[in-house]
Amino acid sequence: MVAKEAFKEPWRYSVAGISIALRVTPRGGRDDIDGIEQLADGRSVLKVRVRAIADGGEANKAVLVLLAKSLGVPKASVKLLSGATSRLKQIAVDGDPARLGEALRKLAQARSADAKPTDQGN
């Protein structure tokens, strides 16, 4: 079994803030952060779902608003770096990197704890 701590954090720190690797699900039924997931190639991503459809950048806008609200930063501090037409995106968040990292860690852990794994083999 792999422990939750085996997942790398899907964000990187910089002087100006933090950049986050995301996997976005548009038309996901609600706007929410679903925790950390490891992709087949070994990269870790923060799973995000939004109600908006992936048309005309609506889902991207919803993701930026969700992250700004969740991290307690102004919307202008959250920018799409790459992945405008992909489910995999890179987002930059300006602010105190230590505070942002801690906030992301708490959000991801809370969501991971909410997701109860099924009993395997018992």
mmCIF file of C-alpha atoms in Angstrom:
data_model
loop_
_atom_site.group_PDB
_atom_site.id
_atom_site.type_symbol
_atom_site.label_atom_id
_atom_site.label_comp_id
_atom_site.label_asym_id
_atom_site.label_seq_id
_atom_site.Cartn_x
_atom_site.Cartn_y
_atom_site.Cartn_z
ATOM 1 C CA MET A 1 0.000 0.000 0.000
ATOM 2 C CA VAL A 2 1.139 3.525 -0.766
ATOM 3 C CA ALA A 3 0.759 6.089 1.987
ATOM 4 C CA LYS A 4 -0.857 9.450 1.237
ATOM 5 C CA GLU A 5 2.408 11.179 2.057
ATOM 6 C CA ALA A 6 4.011 9.433 -0.929
ATOM 7 C CA PHE A 7 2.351 11.976 -3.212
ATOM 8 C CA LYS A 8 4.563 14.914 -4.030
ATOM 9 C CA GLU A 9 2.990 18.305 -3.579
ATOM 10 C CA PRO A 10 1.819 19.533 -6.994
ATOM 11 C CA TRP A 11 2.998 23.081 -6.367
ATOM 12 C CA ARG A 12 6.331 24.836 -6.552
ATOM 13 C CA TYR A 13 7.477 27.819 -4.544
ATOM 14 C CA SER A 14 8.979 31.016 -5.965
ATOM 15 C CA VAL A 15 9.852 34.443 -4.594
ATOM 16 C CA ALA A 16 6.596 35.929 -5.959
ATOM 17 C CA GLY A 17 4.276 33.121 -4.838
ATOM 18 C CA ILE A 18 3.494 29.610 -5.950
ATOM 19 C CA SER A 19 2.722 27.713 -9.162
ATOM 20 C CA ILE A 20 0.278 24.820 -9.087
ATOM 21 C CA ALA A 21 -0.173 21.856 -11.440
ATOM 22 C CA LEU A 22 -3.899 21.149 -11.854
ATOM 23 C CA ARG A 23 -6.132 18.541 -13.436
ATOM 24 C CA VAL A 24 -9.450 20.249 -14.145
ATOM 25 C CA THR A 25 -12.833 18.599 -14.668
ATOM 26 C CA PRO A 26 -15.253 21.012 -16.360
ATOM 27 C CA ARG A 27 -18.997 20.385 -15.894
ATOM 28 C CA GLY A 28 -18.046 18.637 -12.643
ATOM 29 C CA GLY A 29 -21.328 19.360 -10.862
ATOM 30 C CA ARG A 30 -19.813 21.753 -8.312
ATOM 31 C CA ASP A 31 -16.869 24.088 -7.831
ATOM 32 C CA ASP A 32 -14.470 22.280 -5.534
ATOM 33 C CA ILE A 33 -10.930 21.061 -4.886
ATOM 34 C CA ASP A 34 -10.822 17.254 -4.734
ATOM 35 C CA GLY A 35 -7.316 16.629 -3.369
ATOM 36 C CA ILE A 36 -4.053 15.436 -4.885
ATOM 37 C CA GLU A 37 -3.770 12.786 -7.579
ATOM 38 C CA GLN A 38 -0.735 11.101 -9.110
ATOM 39 C CA LEU A 39 -0.776 10.827 -12.909
ATOM 40 C CA ALA A 40 0.414 7.733 -14.768
ATOM 41 C CA ASP A 41 3.725 9.474 -15.556
ATOM 42 C CA GLY A 42 4.376 10.062 -11.839
ATOM 43 C CA ARG A 43 3.524 13.770 -11.701
ATOM 44 C CA SER A 44 1.238 14.986 -8.948
ATOM 45 C CA VAL A 45 -1.645 17.346 -9.667
ATOM 46 C CA LEU A 46 -4.273 19.117 -7.618
ATOM 47 C CA LYS A 47 -7.690 17.874 -8.769
ATOM 48 C CA VAL A 48 -10.193 20.676 -9.339
ATOM 49 C CA ARG A 49 -13.763 20.495 -10.617
ATOM 50 C CA VAL A 50 -15.949 23.373 -11.788
ATOM 51 C CA ARG A 51 -19.564 23.641 -12.926
ATOM 52 C CA ALA A 52 -18.637 25.778 -15.931
ATOM 53 C CA ILE A 53 -18.304 24.239 -19.385
ATOM 54 C CA ALA A 54 -15.023 24.215 -21.282
ATOM 55 C CA ASP A 55 -16.204 26.705 -23.891
ATOM 56 C CA GLY A 56 -14.765 30.138 -24.513
ATOM 57 C CA GLY A 57 -12.547 29.949 -21.436
ATOM 58 C CA GLU A 58 -15.473 29.747 -19.000
ATOM 59 C CA ALA A 59 -14.004 26.760 -17.110
ATOM 60 C CA ASN A 60 -10.604 28.491 -16.886
ATOM 61 C CA LYS A 61 -12.219 31.609 -15.397
ATOM 62 C CA ALA A 62 -14.136 29.469 -12.893
ATOM 63 C CA VAL A 63 -10.906 27.701 -11.858
ATOM 64 C CA LEU A 64 -9.121 31.018 -11.267
ATOM 65 C CA VAL A 65 -12.043 32.347 -9.193
ATOM 66 C CA LEU A 66 -12.251 29.102 -7.172
ATOM 67 C CA LEU A 67 -8.530 29.156 -6.374
ATOM 68 C CA ALA A 68 -8.566 32.843 -5.435
ATOM 69 C CA LYS A 69 -11.507 32.293 -3.083
ATOM 70 C CA SER A 70 -10.060 29.089 -1.589
ATOM 71 C CA LEU A 71 -6.650 30.665 -0.960
ATOM 72 C CA GLY A 72 -7.970 34.035 0.213
ATOM 73 C CA VAL A 73 -6.204 36.107 -2.441
ATOM 74 C CA PRO A 74 -7.552 38.671 -4.936
ATOM 75 C CA LYS A 75 -8.644 37.273 -8.317
ATOM 76 C CA ALA A 76 -5.946 39.403 -9.964
ATOM 77 C CA SER A 77 -3.299 37.379 -8.068
ATOM 78 C CA VAL A 78 -4.246 34.123 -9.844
ATOM 79 C CA LYS A 79 -3.089 33.632 -13.442
ATOM 80 C CA LEU A 80 -3.213 30.813 -15.988
ATOM 81 C CA LEU A 81 0.363 30.001 -17.068
ATOM 82 C CA SER A 82 -0.333 27.124 -19.463
ATOM 83 C CA GLY A 83 -2.970 24.629 -20.518
ATOM 84 C CA ALA A 84 -5.735 26.971 -21.694
ATOM 85 C CA THR A 85 -7.301 24.198 -23.804
ATOM 86 C CA SER A 86 -6.153 21.211 -21.753
ATOM 87 C CA ARG A 87 -7.395 19.537 -18.574
ATOM 88 C CA LEU A 88 -3.822 19.775 -17.251
ATOM 89 C CA LYS A 89 -2.963 23.360 -16.348
ATOM 90 C CA GLN A 90 -0.295 25.404 -14.600
ATOM 91 C CA ILE A 91 -1.556 28.270 -12.446
ATOM 92 C CA ALA A 92 0.488 31.002 -10.746
ATOM 93 C CA VAL A 93 -0.683 32.554 -7.486
ATOM 94 C CA ASP A 94 1.028 35.713 -6.242
ATOM 95 C CA GLY A 95 1.446 36.096 -2.501
ATOM 96 C CA ASP A 96 3.369 34.760 0.467
ATOM 97 C CA PRO A 97 4.629 31.343 -0.716
ATOM 98 C CA ALA A 98 4.706 29.806 2.775
ATOM 99 C CA ARG A 99 1.122 30.863 3.551
ATOM 100 C CA LEU A 100 -0.149 29.726 0.135
ATOM 101 C CA GLY A 101 1.607 26.364 0.447
ATOM 102 C CA GLU A 102 0.131 25.769 3.894
ATOM 103 C CA ALA A 103 -3.361 26.728 2.677
ATOM 104 C CA LEU A 104 -3.063 24.324 -0.279
ATOM 105 C CA ARG A 105 -1.795 21.555 1.983
ATOM 106 C CA LYS A 106 -4.805 21.972 4.290
ATOM 107 C CA LEU A 107 -7.260 22.059 1.365
ATOM 108 C CA ALA A 108 -5.760 18.951 -0.231
ATOM 109 C CA GLN A 109 -5.608 17.007 3.052
ATOM 110 C CA ALA A 110 -9.187 17.903 3.971
ATOM 111 C CA ARG A 111 -10.415 16.645 0.605
ATOM 112 C CA SER A 112 -8.300 13.494 0.779
ATOM 113 C CA ALA A 113 -9.664 12.730 4.253
ATOM 114 C CA ASP A 114 -13.233 13.212 2.943
ATOM 115 C CA ALA A 115 -12.656 10.574 0.256
ATOM 116 C CA LYS A 116 -12.970 7.305 2.114
ATOM 117 C CA PRO A 117 -11.058 4.503 0.357
ATOM 118 C CA THR A 118 -12.934 1.274 -0.213
ATOM 119 C CA ASP A 119 -11.918 -1.750 1.810
ATOM 120 C CA GLN A 120 -9.701 -3.833 -0.425
ATOM 121 C CA GLY A 121 -9.303 -7.485 0.411
ATOM 122 C CA ASN A 122 -11.342 -7.411 3.629
#
